CSV table of N, CA, C and O in Angstrom, one decimal:
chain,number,residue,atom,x,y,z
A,482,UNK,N,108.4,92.0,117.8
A,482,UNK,CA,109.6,92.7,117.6
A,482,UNK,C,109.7,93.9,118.6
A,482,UNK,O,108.8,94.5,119.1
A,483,UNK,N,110.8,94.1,118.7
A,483,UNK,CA,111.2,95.2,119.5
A,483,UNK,C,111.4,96.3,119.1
A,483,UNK,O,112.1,96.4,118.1
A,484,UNK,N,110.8,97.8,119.8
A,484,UNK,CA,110.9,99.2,118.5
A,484,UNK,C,112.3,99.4,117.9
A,484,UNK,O,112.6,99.9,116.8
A,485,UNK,N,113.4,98.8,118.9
A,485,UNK,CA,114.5,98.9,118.5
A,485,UNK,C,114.6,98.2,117.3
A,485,UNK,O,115.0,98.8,116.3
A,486,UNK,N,114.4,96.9,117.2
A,486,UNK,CA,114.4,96.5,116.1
A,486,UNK,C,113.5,97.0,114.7
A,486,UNK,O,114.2,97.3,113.7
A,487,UNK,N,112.6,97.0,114.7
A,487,UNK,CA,111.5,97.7,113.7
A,487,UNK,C,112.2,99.1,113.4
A,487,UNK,O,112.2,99.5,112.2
A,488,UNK,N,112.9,99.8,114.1
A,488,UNK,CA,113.6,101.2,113.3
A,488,UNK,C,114.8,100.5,113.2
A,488,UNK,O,115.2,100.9,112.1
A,489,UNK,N,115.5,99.9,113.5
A,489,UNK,CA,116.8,99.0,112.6
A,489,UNK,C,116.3,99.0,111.5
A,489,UNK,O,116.6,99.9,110.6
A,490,UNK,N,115.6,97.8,111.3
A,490,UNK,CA,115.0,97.3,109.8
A,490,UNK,C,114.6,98.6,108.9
A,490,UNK,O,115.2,98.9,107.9
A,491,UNK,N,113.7,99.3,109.3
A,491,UNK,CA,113.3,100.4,108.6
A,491,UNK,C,114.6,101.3,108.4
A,491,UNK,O,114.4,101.9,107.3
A,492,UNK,N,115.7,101.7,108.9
A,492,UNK,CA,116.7,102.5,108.5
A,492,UNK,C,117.1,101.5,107.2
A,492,UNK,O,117.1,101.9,106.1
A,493,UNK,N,117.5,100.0,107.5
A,493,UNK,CA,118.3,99.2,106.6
A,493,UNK,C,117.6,99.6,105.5
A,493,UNK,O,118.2,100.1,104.5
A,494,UNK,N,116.4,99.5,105.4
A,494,UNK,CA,115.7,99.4,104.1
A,494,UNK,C,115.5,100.8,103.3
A,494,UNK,O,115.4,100.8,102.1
A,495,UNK,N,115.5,101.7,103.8
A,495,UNK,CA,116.0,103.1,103.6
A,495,UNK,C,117.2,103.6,103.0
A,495,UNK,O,117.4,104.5,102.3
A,496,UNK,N,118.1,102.5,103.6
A,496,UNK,CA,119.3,102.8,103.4
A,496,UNK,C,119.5,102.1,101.9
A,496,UNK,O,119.8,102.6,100.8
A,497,UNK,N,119.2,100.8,102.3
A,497,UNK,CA,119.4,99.7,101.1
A,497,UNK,C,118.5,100.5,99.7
A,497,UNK,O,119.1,100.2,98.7
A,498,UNK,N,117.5,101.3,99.5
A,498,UNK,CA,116.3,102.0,99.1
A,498,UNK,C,117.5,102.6,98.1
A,498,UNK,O,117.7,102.4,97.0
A,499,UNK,N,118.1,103.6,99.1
A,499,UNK,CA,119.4,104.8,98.8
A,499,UNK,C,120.5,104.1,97.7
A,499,UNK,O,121.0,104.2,96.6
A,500,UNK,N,120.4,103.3,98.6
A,500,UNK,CA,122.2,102.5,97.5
A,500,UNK,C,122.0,101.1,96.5
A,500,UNK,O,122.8,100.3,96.1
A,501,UNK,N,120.8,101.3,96.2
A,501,UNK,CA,119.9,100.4,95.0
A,501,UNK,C,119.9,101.7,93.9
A,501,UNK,O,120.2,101.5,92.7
A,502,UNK,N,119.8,102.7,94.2
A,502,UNK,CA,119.3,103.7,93.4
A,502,UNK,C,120.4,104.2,92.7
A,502,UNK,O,120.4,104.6,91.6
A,503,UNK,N,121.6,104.1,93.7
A,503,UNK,CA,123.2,104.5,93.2
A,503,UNK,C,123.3,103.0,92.2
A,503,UNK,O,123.7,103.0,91.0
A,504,UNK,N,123.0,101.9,92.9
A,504,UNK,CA,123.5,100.6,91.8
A,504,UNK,C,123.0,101.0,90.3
A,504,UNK,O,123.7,101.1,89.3
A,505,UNK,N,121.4,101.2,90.4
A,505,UNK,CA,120.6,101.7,88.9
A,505,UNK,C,121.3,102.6,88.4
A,505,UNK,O,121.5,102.3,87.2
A,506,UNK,N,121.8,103.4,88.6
A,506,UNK,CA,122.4,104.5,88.1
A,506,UNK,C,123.4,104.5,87.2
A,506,UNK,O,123.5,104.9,86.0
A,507,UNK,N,124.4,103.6,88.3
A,507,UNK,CA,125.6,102.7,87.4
A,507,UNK,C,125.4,101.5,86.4
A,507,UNK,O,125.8,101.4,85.3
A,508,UNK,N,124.4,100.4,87.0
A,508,UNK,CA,124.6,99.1,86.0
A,508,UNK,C,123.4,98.9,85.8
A,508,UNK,O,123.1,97.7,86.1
A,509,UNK,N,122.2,99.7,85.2
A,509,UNK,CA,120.7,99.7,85.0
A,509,UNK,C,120.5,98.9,85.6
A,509,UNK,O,119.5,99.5,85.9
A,510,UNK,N,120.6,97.9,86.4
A,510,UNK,CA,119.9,97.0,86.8
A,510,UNK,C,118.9,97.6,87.9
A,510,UNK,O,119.3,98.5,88.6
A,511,UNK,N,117.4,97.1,87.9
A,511,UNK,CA,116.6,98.0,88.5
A,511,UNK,C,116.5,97.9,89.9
A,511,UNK,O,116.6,96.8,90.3
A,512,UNK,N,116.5,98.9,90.8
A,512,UNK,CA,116.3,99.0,92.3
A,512,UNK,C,115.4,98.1,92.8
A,512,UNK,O,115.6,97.3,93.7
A,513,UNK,N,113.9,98.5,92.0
A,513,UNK,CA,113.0,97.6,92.8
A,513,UNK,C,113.2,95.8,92.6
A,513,UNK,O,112.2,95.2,92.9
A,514,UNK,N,114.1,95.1,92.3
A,514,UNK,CA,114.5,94.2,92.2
A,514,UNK,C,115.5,93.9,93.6
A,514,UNK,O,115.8,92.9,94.3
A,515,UNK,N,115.7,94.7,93.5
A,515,UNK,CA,116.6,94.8,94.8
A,515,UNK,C,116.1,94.8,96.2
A,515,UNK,O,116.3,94.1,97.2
A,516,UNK,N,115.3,95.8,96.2
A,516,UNK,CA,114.0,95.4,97.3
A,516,UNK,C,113.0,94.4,97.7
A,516,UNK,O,112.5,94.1,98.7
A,517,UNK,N,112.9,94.0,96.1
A,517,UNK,CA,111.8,92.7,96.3
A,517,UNK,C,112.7,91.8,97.5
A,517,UNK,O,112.4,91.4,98.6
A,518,UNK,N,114.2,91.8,96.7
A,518,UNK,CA,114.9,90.4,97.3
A,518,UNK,C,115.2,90.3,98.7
A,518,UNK,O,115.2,89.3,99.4
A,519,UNK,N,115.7,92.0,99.1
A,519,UNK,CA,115.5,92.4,100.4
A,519,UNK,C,114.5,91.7,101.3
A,519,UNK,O,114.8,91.0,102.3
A,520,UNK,N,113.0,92.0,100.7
A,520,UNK,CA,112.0,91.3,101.3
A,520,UNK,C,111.7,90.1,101.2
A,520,UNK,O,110.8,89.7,101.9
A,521,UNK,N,112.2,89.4,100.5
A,521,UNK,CA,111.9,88.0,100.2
A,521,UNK,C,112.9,87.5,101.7
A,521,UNK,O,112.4,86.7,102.5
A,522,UNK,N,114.0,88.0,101.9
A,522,UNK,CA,115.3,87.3,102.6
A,522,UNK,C,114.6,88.1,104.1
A,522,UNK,O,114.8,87.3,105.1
A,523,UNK,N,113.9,89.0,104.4
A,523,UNK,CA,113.4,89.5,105.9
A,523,UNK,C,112.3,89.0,105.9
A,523,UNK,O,111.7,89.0,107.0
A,524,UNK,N,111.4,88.4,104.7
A,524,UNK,CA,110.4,87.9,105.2
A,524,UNK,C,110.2,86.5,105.0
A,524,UNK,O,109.4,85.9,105.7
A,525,UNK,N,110.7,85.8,104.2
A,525,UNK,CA,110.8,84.4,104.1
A,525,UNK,C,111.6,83.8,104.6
A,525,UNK,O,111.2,83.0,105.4
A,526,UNK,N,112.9,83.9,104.5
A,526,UNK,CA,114.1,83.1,104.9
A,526,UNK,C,114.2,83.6,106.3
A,526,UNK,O,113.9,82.7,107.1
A,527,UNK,N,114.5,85.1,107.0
A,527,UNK,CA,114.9,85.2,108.4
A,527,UNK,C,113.6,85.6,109.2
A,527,UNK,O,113.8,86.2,110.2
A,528,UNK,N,112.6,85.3,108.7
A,528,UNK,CA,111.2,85.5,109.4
A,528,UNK,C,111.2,86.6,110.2
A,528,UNK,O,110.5,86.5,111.2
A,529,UNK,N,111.8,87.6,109.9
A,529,UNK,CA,112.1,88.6,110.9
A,529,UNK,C,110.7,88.9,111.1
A,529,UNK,O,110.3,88.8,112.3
A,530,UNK,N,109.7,89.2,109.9
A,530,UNK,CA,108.6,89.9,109.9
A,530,UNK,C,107.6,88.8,109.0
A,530,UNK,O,107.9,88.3,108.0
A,531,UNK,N,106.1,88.8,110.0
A,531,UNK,CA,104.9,87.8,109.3
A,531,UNK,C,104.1,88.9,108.7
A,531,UNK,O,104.5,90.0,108.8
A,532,UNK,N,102.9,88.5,108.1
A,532,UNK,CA,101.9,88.8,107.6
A,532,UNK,C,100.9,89.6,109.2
A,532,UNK,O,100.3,90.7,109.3
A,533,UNK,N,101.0,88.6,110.2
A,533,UNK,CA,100.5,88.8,111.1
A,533,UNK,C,100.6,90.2,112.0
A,533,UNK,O,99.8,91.0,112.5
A,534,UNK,N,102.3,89.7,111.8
A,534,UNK,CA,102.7,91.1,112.8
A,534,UNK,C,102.4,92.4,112.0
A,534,UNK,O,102.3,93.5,112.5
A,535,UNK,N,102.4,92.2,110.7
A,535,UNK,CA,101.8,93.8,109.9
A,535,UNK,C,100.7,94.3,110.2
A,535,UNK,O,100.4,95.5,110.1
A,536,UNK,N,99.8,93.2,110.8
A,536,UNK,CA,98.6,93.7,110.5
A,536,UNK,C,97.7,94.5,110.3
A,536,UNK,O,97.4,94.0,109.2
A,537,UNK,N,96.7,95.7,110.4
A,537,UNK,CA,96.0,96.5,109.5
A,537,UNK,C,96.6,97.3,108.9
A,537,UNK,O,96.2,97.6,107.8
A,538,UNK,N,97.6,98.0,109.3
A,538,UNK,CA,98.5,98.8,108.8
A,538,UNK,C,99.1,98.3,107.0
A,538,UNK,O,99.2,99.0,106.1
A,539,UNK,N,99.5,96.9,107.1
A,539,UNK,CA,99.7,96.4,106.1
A,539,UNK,C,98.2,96.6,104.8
A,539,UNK,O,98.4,97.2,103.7
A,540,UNK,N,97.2,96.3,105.2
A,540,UNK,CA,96.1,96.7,104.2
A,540,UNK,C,96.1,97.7,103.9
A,540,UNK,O,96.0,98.0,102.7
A,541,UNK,N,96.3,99.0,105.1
A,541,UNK,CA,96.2,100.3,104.6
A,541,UNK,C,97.5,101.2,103.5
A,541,UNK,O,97.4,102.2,102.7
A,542,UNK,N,98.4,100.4,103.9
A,542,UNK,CA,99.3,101.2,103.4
A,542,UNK,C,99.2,100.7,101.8
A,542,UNK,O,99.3,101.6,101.0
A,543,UNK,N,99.1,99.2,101.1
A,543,UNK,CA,98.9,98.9,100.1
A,543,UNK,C,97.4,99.7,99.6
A,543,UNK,O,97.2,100.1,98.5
A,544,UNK,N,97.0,99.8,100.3
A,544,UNK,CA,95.6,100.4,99.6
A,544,UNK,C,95.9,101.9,99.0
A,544,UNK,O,95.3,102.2,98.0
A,545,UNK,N,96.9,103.0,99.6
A,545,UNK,CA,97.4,103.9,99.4
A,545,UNK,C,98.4,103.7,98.5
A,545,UNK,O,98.7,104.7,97.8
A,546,UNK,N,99.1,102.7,98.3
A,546,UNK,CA,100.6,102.6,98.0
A,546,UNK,C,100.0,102.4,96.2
A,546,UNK,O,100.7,102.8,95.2
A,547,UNK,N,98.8,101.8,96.1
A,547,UNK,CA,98.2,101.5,94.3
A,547,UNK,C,97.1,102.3,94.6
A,547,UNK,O,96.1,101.8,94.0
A,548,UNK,N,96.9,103.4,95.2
A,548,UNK,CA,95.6,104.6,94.2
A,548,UNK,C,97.2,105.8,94.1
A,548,UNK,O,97.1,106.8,93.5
């Protein structure tokens, strides 16, 4: 991917982060539900992003993200 792209994605999901939080607010329905689906649709359906291309970064950040 291209940096341009990777800070695309990263603002969308920031943004989308922002206006999940306004949806919870109004119709409980929970944000992180909203993100999962986010990622389900950038990572499964439009393959924007693999496992691959995460690479160590992906380990580290889950490692931090559950202590």
């Amino acid at each position: 991917m291209e940096v341009i792209t990777v800070f695309a994605v990263i603002a969308g999901l920031v943004f989308l982060g922002f206006t999940s939080e306004l949806i919870f607010k109004k119709t409980r329905v929970p944000d992180v539900l909203i993100l999962i689906g986010a990622g389900i649709l950038i990572g499964h359906y439009f393959k924007w992003v693999t496992p691959d291309s995460l690479g160590f970064g992906a380990r580290l950040f889950t490692t931090f993200a559950l202590v």
